[in-house]
Coordinates of C-alpha atoms in Angstrom, one line a residue:
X1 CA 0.0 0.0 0.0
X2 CA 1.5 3.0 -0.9
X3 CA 2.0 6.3 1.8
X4 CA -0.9 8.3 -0.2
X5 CA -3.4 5.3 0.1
X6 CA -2.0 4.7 3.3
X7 CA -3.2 8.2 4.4
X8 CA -6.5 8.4 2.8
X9 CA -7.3 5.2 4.6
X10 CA -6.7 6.8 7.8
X11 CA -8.3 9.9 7.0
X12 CA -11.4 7.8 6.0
X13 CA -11.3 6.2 9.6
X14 CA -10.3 9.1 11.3
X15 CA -13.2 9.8 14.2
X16 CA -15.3 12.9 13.8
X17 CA -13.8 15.5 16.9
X18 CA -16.2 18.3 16.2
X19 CA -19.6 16.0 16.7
X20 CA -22.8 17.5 18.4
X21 CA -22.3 15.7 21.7
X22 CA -19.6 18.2 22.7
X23 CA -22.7 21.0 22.8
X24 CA -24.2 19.2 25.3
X25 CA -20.9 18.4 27.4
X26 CA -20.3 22.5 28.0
X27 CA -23.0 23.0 30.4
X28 CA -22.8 19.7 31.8
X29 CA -19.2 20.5 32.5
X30 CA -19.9 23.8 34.6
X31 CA -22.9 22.3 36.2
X32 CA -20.6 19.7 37.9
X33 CA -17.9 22.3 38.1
X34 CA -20.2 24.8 40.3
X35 CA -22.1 21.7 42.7
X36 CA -18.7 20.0 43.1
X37 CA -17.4 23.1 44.8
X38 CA -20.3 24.3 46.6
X39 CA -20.7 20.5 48.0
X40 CA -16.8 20.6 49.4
X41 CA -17.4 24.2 50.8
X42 CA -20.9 23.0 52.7
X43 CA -19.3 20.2 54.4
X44 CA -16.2 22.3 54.8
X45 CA -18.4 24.6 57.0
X46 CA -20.6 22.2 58.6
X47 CA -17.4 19.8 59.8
X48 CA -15.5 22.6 61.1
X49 CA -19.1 23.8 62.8
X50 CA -19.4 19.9 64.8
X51 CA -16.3 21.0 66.1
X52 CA -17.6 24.1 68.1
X53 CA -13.9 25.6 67.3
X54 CA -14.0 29.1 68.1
X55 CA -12.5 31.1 64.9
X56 CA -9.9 33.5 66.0
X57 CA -8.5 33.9 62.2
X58 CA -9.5 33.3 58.6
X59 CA -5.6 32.5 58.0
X60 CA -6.3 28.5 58.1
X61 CA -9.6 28.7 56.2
X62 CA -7.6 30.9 53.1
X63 CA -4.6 28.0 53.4
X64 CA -7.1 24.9 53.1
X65 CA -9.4 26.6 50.4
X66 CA -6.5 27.5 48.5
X67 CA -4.5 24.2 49.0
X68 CA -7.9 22.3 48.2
X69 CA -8.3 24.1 44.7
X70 CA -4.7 22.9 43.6
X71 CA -5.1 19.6 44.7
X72 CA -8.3 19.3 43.2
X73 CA -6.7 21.0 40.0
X74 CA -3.8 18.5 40.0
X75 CA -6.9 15.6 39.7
X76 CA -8.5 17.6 37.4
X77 CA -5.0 17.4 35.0
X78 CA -4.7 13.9 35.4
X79 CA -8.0 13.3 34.2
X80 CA -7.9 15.1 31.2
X81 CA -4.4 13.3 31.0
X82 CA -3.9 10.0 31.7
X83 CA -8.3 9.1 31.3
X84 CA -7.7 10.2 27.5
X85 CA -5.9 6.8 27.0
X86 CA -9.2 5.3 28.0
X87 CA -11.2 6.6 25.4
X88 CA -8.7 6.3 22.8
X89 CA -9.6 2.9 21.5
X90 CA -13.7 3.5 21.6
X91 CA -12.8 6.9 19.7
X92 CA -10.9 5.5 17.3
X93 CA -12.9 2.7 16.3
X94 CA -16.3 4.2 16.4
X95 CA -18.0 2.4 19.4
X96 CA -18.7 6.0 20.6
X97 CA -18.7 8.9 19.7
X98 CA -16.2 11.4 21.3
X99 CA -18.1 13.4 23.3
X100 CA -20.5 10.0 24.3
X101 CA -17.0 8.6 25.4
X102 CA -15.7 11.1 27.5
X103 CA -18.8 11.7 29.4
X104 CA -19.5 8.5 30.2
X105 CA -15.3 7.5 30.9
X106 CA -15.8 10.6 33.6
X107 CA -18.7 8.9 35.0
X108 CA -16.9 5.6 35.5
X109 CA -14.2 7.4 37.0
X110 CA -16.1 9.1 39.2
X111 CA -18.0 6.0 40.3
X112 CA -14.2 4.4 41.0
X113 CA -13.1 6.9 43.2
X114 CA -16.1 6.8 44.9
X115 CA -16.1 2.7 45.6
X116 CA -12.3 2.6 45.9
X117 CA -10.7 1.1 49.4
X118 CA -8.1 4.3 50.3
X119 CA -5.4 1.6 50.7
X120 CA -3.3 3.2 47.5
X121 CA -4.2 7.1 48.9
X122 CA -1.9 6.2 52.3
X123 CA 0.5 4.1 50.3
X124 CA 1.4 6.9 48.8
X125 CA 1.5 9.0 52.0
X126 CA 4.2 6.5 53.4
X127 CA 6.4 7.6 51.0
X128 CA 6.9 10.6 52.9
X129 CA 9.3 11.5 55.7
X130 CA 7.3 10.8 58.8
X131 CA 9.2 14.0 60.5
X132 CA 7.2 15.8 57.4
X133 CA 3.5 13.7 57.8
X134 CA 4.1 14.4 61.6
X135 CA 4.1 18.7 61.0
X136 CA 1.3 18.9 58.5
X137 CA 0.1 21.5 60.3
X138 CA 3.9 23.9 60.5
X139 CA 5.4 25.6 57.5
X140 CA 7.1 22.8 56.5
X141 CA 4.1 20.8 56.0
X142 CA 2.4 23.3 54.1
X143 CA 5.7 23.9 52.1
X144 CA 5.6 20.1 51.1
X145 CA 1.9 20.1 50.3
X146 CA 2.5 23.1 47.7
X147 CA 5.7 21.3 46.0
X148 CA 3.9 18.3 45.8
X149 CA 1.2 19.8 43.7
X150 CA 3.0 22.3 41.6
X151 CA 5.7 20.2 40.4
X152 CA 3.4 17.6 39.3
X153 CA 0.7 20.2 37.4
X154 CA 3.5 21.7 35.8
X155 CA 5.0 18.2 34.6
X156 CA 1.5 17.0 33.6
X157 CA 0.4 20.5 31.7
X158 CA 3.9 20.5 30.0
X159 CA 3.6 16.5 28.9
X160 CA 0.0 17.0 27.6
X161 CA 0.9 20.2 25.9
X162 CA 3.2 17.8 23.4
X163 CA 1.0 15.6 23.4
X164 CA 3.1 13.0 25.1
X165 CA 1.0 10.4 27.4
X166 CA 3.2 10.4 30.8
X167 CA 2.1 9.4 34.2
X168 CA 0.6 11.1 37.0
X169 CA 1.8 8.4 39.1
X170 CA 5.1 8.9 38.1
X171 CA 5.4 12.6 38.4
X172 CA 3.4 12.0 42.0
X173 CA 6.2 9.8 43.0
X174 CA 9.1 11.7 42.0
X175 CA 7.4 14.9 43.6
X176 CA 7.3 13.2 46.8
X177 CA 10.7 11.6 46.7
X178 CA 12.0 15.4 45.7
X179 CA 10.5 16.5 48.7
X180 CA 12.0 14.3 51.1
X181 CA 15.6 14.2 49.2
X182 CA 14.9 18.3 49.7
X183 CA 13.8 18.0 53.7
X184 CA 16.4 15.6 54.7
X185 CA 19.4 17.9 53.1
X186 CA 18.2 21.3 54.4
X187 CA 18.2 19.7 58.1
X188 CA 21.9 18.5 57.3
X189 CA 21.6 15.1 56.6
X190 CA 21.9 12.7 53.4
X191 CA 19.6 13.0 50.7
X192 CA 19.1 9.2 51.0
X193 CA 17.7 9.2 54.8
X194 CA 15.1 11.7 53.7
X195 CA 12.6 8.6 52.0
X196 CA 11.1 5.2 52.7
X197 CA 13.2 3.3 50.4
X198 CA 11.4 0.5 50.9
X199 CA 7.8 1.3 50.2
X200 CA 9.6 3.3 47.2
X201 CA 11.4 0.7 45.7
X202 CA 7.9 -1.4 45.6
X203 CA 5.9 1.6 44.1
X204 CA 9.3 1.9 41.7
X205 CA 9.1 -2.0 40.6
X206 CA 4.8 -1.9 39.8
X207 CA 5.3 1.1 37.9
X208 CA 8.2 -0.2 36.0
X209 CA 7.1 -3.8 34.9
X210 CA 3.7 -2.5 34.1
X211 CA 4.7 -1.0 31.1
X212 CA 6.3 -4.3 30.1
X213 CA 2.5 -5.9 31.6
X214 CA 0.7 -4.1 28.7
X215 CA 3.0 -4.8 26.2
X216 CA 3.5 -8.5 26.4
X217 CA 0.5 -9.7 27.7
X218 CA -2.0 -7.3 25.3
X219 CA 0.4 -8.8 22.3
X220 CA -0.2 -12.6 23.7
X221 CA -3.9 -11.9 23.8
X222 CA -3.6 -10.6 20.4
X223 CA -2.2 -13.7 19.0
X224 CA -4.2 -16.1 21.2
X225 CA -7.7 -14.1 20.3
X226 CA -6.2 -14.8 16.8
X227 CA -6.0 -18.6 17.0
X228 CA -9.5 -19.1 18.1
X229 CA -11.8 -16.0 17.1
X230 CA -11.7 -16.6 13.2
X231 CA -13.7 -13.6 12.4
X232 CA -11.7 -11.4 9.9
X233 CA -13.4 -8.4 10.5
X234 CA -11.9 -8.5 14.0
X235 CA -8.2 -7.6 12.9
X236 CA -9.4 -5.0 10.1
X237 CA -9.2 -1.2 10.6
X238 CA -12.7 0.7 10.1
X239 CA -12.8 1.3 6.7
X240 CA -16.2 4.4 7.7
X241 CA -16.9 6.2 10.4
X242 CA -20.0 3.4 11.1
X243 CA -19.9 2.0 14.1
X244 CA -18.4 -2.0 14.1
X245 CA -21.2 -4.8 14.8
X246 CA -23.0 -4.8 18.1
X247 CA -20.9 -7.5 19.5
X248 CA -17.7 -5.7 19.0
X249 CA -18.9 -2.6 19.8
X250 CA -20.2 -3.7 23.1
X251 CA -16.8 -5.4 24.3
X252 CA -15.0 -2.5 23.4
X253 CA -17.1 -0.4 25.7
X254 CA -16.8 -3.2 28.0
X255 CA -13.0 -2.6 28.5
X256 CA -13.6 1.1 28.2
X257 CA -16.1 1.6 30.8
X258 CA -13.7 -1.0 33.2
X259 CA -10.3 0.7 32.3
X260 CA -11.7 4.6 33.6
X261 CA -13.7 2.7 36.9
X262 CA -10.1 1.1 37.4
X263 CA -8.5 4.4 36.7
X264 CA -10.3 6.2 39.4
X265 CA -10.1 3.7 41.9
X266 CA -6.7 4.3 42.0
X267 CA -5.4 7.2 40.7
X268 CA -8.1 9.0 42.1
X269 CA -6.6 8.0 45.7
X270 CA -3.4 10.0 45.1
X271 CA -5.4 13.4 45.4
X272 CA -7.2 11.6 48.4
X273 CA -4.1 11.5 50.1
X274 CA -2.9 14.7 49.5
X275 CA -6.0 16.3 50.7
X276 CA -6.2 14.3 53.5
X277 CA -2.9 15.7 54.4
X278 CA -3.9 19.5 53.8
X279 CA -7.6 18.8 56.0
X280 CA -4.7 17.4 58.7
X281 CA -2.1 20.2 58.7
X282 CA -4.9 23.0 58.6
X283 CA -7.9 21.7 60.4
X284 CA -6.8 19.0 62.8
X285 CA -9.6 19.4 65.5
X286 CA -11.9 18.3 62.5
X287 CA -9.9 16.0 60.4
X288 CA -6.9 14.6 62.5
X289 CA -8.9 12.0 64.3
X290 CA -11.4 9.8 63.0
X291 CA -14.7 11.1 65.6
X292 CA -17.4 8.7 63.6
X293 CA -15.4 6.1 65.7
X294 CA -17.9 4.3 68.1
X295 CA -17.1 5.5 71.6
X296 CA -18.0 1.3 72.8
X297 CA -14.8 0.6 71.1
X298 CA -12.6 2.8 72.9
X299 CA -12.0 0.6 76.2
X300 CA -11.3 -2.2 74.2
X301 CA -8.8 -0.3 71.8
X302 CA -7.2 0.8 75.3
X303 CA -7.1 -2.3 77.1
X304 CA -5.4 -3.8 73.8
X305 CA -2.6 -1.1 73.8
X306 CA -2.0 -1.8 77.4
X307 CA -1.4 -5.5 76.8
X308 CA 0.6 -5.6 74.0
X309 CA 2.8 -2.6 75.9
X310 CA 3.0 -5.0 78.4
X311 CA 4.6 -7.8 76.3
X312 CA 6.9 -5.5 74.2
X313 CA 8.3 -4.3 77.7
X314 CA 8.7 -7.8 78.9
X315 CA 10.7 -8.9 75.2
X316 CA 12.8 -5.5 75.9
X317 CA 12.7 -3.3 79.1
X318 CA 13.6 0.0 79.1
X319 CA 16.8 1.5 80.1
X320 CA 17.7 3.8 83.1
X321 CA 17.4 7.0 81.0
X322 CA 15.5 5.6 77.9
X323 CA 15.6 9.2 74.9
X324 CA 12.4 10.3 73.6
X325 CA 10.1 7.9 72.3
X326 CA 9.0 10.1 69.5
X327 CA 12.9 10.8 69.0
X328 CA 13.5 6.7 69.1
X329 CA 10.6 5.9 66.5
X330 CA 11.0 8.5 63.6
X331 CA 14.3 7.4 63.8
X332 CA 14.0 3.7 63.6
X333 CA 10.9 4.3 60.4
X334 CA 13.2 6.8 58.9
X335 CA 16.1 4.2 58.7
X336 CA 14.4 1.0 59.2
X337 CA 17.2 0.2 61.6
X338 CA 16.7 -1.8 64.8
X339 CA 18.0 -1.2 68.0
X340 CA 17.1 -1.9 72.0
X341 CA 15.5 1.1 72.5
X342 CA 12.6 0.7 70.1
X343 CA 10.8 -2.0 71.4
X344 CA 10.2 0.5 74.7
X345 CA 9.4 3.3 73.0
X346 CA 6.5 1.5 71.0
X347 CA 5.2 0.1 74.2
X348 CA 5.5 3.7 75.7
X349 CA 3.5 5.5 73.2
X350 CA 0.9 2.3 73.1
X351 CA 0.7 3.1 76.7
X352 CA -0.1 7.0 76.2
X353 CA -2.1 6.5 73.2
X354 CA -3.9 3.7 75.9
X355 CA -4.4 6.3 78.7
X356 CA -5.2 9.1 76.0
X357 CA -8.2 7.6 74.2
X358 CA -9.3 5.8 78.0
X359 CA -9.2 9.8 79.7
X360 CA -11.9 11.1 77.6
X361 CA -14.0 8.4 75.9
X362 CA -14.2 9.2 72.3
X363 CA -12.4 10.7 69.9
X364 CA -15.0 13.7 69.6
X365 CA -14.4 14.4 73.6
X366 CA -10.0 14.9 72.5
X367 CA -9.8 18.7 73.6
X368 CA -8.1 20.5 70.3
X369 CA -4.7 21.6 71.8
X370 CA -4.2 17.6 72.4
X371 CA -5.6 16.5 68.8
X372 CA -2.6 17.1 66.7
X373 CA -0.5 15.2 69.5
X374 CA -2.6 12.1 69.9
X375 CA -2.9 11.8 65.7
X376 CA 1.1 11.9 65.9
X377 CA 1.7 9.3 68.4
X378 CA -1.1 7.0 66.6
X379 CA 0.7 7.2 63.2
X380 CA 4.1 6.9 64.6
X381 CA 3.1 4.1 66.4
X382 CA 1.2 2.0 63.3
X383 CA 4.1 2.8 60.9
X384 CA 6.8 1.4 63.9
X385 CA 4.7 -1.9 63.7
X386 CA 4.7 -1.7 59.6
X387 CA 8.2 -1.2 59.8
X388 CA 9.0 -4.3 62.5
X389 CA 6.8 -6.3 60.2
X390 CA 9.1 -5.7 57.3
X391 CA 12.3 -6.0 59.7
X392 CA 11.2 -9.7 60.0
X393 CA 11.7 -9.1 63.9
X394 CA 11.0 -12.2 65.4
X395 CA 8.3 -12.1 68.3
X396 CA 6.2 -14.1 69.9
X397 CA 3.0 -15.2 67.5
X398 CA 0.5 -13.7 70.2
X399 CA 2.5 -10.8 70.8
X400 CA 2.5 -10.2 66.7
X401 CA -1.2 -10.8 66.7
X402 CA -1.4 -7.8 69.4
X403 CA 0.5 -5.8 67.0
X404 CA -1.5 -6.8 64.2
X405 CA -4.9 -5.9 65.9
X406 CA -3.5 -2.6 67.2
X407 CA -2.1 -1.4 63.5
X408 CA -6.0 -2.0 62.7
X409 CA -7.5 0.5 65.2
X410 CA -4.9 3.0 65.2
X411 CA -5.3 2.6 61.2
X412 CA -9.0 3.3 61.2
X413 CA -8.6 6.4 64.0
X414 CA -6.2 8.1 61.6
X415 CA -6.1 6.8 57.9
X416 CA -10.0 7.8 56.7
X417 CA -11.3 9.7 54.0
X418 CA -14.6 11.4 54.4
X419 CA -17.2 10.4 51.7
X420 CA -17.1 14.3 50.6
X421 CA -13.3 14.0 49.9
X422 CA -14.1 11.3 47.8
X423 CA -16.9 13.0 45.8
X424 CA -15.1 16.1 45.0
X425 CA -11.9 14.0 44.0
X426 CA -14.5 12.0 42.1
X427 CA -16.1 15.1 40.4
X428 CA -12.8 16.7 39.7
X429 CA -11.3 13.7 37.6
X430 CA -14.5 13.1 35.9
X431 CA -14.4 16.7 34.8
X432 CA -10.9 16.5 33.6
X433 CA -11.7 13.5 31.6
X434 CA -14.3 15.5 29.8
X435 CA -11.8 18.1 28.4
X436 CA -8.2 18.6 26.9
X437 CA -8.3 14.5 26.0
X438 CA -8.0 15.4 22.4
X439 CA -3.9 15.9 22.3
X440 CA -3.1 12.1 24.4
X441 CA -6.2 10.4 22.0
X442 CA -4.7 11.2 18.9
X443 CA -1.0 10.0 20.0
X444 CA -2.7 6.8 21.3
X445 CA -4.7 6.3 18.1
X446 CA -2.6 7.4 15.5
X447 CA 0.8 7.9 16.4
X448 CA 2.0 4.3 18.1
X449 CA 1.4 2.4 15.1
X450 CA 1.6 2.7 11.2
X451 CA -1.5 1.4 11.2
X452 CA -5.2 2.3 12.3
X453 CA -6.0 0.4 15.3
X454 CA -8.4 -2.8 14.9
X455 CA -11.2 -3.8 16.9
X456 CA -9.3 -6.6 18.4
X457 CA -6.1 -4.3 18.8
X458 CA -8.5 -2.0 21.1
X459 CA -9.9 -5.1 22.9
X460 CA -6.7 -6.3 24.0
X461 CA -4.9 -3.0 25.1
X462 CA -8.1 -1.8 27.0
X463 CA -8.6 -5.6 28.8
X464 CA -5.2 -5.8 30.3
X465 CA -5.0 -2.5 31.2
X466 CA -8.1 -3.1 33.0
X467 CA -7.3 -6.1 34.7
X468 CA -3.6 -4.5 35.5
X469 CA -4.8 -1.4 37.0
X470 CA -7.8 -3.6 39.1
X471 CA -4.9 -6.2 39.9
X472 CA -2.8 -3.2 40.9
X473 CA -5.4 -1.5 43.3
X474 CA -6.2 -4.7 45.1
X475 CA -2.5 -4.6 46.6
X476 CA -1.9 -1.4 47.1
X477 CA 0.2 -0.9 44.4
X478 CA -0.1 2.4 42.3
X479 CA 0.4 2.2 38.7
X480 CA 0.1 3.9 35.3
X481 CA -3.1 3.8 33.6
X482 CA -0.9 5.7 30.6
X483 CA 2.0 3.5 30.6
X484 CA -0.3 0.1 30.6
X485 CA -2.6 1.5 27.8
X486 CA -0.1 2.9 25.6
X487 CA 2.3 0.2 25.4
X488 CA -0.5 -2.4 25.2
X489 CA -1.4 -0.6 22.1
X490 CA 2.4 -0.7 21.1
X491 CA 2.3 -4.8 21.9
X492 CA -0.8 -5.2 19.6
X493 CA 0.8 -3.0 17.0
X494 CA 4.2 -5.7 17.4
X495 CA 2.0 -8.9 17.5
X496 CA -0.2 -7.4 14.5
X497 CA 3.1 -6.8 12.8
X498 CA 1.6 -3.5 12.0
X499 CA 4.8 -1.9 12.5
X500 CA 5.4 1.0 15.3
X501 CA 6.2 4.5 14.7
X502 CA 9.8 4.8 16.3
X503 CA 9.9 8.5 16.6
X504 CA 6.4 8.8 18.6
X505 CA 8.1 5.7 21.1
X506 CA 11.1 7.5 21.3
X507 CA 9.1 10.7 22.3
X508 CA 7.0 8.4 24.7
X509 CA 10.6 6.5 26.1
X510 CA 12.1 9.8 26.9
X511 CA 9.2 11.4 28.8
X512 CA 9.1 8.2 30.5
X513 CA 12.6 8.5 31.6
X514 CA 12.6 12.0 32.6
X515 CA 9.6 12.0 34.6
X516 CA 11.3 11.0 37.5
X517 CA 14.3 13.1 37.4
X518 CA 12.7 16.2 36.6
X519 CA 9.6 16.0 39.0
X520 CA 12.3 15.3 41.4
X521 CA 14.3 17.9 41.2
X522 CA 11.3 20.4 40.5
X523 CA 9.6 19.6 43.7
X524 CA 13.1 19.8 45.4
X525 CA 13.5 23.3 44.6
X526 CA 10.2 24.4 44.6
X527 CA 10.1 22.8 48.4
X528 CA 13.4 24.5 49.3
X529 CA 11.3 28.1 47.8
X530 CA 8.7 27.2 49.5
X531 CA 10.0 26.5 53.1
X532 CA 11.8 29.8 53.0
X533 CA 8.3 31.6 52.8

């Protein structure tokens, strides 16, 4: 086929962007835009309000609204770029129409963030410096908050701008480790000491092999769909702009519709996190504690602590002049180095966390100056135990059942998202799936292969980035919707023996490379700015 014919073919196939569906998704868009925000400022004011919190300055309101509004902008980016990869293969092989297929991948998104667990929001929270998580509410906390956000918005914009599908995940992760590289070297230590290598290294390893996920097994299902599907209008390009037959057409939304619920699941948790953090450091009367918390569970919660204190001081007693258990316990989760004097200073702040919670009953009844302390000694105390797990320190089994039980309640006193958090996050990445998807579409569709992408091609990509990202969620892990999608498109495009466009991969290979670098050292300097303000 020569490069003329070649051309007109894809012209014929090319999707129609200008369609009447985008009349309708205008108002739709500021409808959502204009409820989303008054829904987060009602509950805003009607939390802080539970709280009777006397209000002696507007300072903290101005900081969370305007912190809220870039974290809810950074989810609004990544749904207008990584969500485009979505829609790409309905789009581009007429299932839907374009505006049909961005409304209804922003309703599937929002419907994942709203069902997801919250397990990947903290995950990514761990990969902080716990000095940092544990002043949320000083300069320095809101100093990492604002790098965070910026250096990943400004990575995203820049990325989509060229059209180039990068991930949010990525740039997230690399934001987070600048931070902490930043934090550690401004208080005169390494660079190294300033992240949680370990939980980093696992994030580093799912979002590295999922690229290679998408491209292998989306080619093998290629091939195998081959073998035993004989139907040769499968593995043909759309030679119209008709939609393919009704079976087809309804697998492909099938994957489409479970790709953008499996993309808000979990990259909607990311801005989950990060707000999370900004309600903490700003309003921690209201949001450091979890008060929904049945007050019957409290003596049980406190009688537990005391017990297991008990054992760990019987395994280990303290020393004569034991340092500061806070001091011992950053220390030991910022190194994940054992030594005698942890073991004590767990059971010491179990203990005080015991008494604490035991003094006043609930969590609603924790006067505010003694909040932000209590919400400390909880987290430092869960990520010790996460930290002795992973140590493989041996101890006895009903000692690590104690441990295990404890982690649990102090999780669900301090790692919750309130079902308003969730909405907004929800409304903010479904809106950013509805516009700017046109730039990452057209690289997906058009630019990875020399060919126009088949219906099977589509299937394949779309059902193993679905059951990656689903696979991915379930542990924890985050990954790339953009890295799964578009190289799953590149493994079809090998297995087709369509042939790959090498310029657009090595466009696609470098910003994959220098997302981590240079979200690192943006949100390095941009924390060092920052934390001179």
């Amino acid at each position: 086929m020569s490069e003329n014919s070649l051309s007109s073919s894809s012209a014929r196939g090319r999707p129609d962007f200008n369609g009447k569906n985008s009349r309708f998704s205008k108002p739709l868009f500021f409808i959502l835009l204009v409820a989303g925000l008054a829904f987060a400022g009602l509950n805003l004011v009607s939390d802080v309000e539970e709280t009777n919190m006397p209000v002696t300055s507007y300072l903290p309101f101005f900081l969370l609204g305007l912190a809220l509004l870039i974290a809810l902008g950074f989810e609004f980016v990544n749904g207008f770029h990584d969500t485009a990869n979505a829609v790409a293969t309905v789009i581009y092989t007429h299932s839907l129409t374009p505006g049909v297929a961005v409304v209804w991948s922003g309703f599937c998104n929002f419907l994942g963030v709203l069902l997801s667990s919250g397990v990947v929001a903290f995950g990514i929270i761990s990969l902080l410096p716990v000095e940092l998580i544990l002043q949320a509410s000083s300069g320095s906390g809101f100093a990492m908050v604002y790098a965070l956000l910026f250096s990943a918005i400004i990575w995203n914009l820049g990325t989509w701008y060229l059209g180039l599908p990068s991930s949010s995940s990525h740039t997230l992760i690399g934001s987070i480790i600048g931070v902490g590289v930043a934090n550690a070297m401004l208080h005169g230590r390494s660079g190294l000491s300033g992240v949680d290598w370990d939980q980093a290294l696992k994030v580093g390893y799912a979002l590295l092999l999922s690229p290679v996920v998408g491209f292998v097994c989306a080619g093998l299902l290629l091939w195998v769909m081959k073998l035993f599907i004989r139907n040769r209008q499968l593995y043909q390009a759309p030679e119209s702009n008709q939609p393919p037959p009704v079976w087809i057409r309804g697998l492909l939304i099938l994957t489409c519709t479970g790709v953008s619920f499996a993309h808000g699941s979990n990259d909607g948790q990311k801005g989950m996190g990060l707000i999370m953090l900004i309600l903490v450091g700003t309003m921690p009367i209201a949001y450091a504690l979890n008060r929904s918390l049945p007050p019957d569970q409290i003596p049980r919660v406190a009688a537990l602590n005391e017990v297991t204190a008990h054992q760990l001081l019987q395994l280990q007693p303290a020393s004569a002049n034991p340092p500061p258990a806070r001091e011992v316990l950053t220390g030991f989760v910022g190194s994940n180095s054992m030594n005698p004097d942890v073991l004590p200073a767990l059971a010491m702040t179990l203990r005080e966390v015991g008494d604490e919670i035991r003094r006043y009953g609930s969590m609603e009844n924790i006067p505010a100056q003694a909040v932000t302390n209590t919400r400390n000694q909880m987290y430092l105390a869960s990520e010790s135990i996460k930290h002795l797990q992973s140590a493989e320190v041996r101890l006895p089994q009903e000692t690590e059942r104690n441990l295990k039980a404890v982690k649990t309640e102090l999780d669900s006193a301090t790692r919750f998202i309130p079902m308003w958090v969730k909405v907004v996050v929800a409304i903010a990445l479904g809106l950013g799936t509805m516009v700017g998807w046109r730039r990452i579409v057209v690289t997906v569709g058009e630019r990875i292969g020399k060919t126009h992408l088949s219906y099977a091609q589509g299937a394949s990509a779309e059902l193993v980035a679905m059951m990656t990202i689903g696979a991915a969620d379930g542990f924890g892990l985050p990954v790339s919707t953009t890295h799964v999608l578009s190289s799953g498109v590149a493994g079809t495009m090998a297995a087709n023996r369509s042939g790959l466009q090498l310029s657009t991969l090595r466009n696609l290979a470098v910003a994959w490379i220098l997302t981590l670098p240079v979200s690192v050292l943006l949100s390095a300097l941009l924390y060092w700015a920052f934390s001179h303000f």
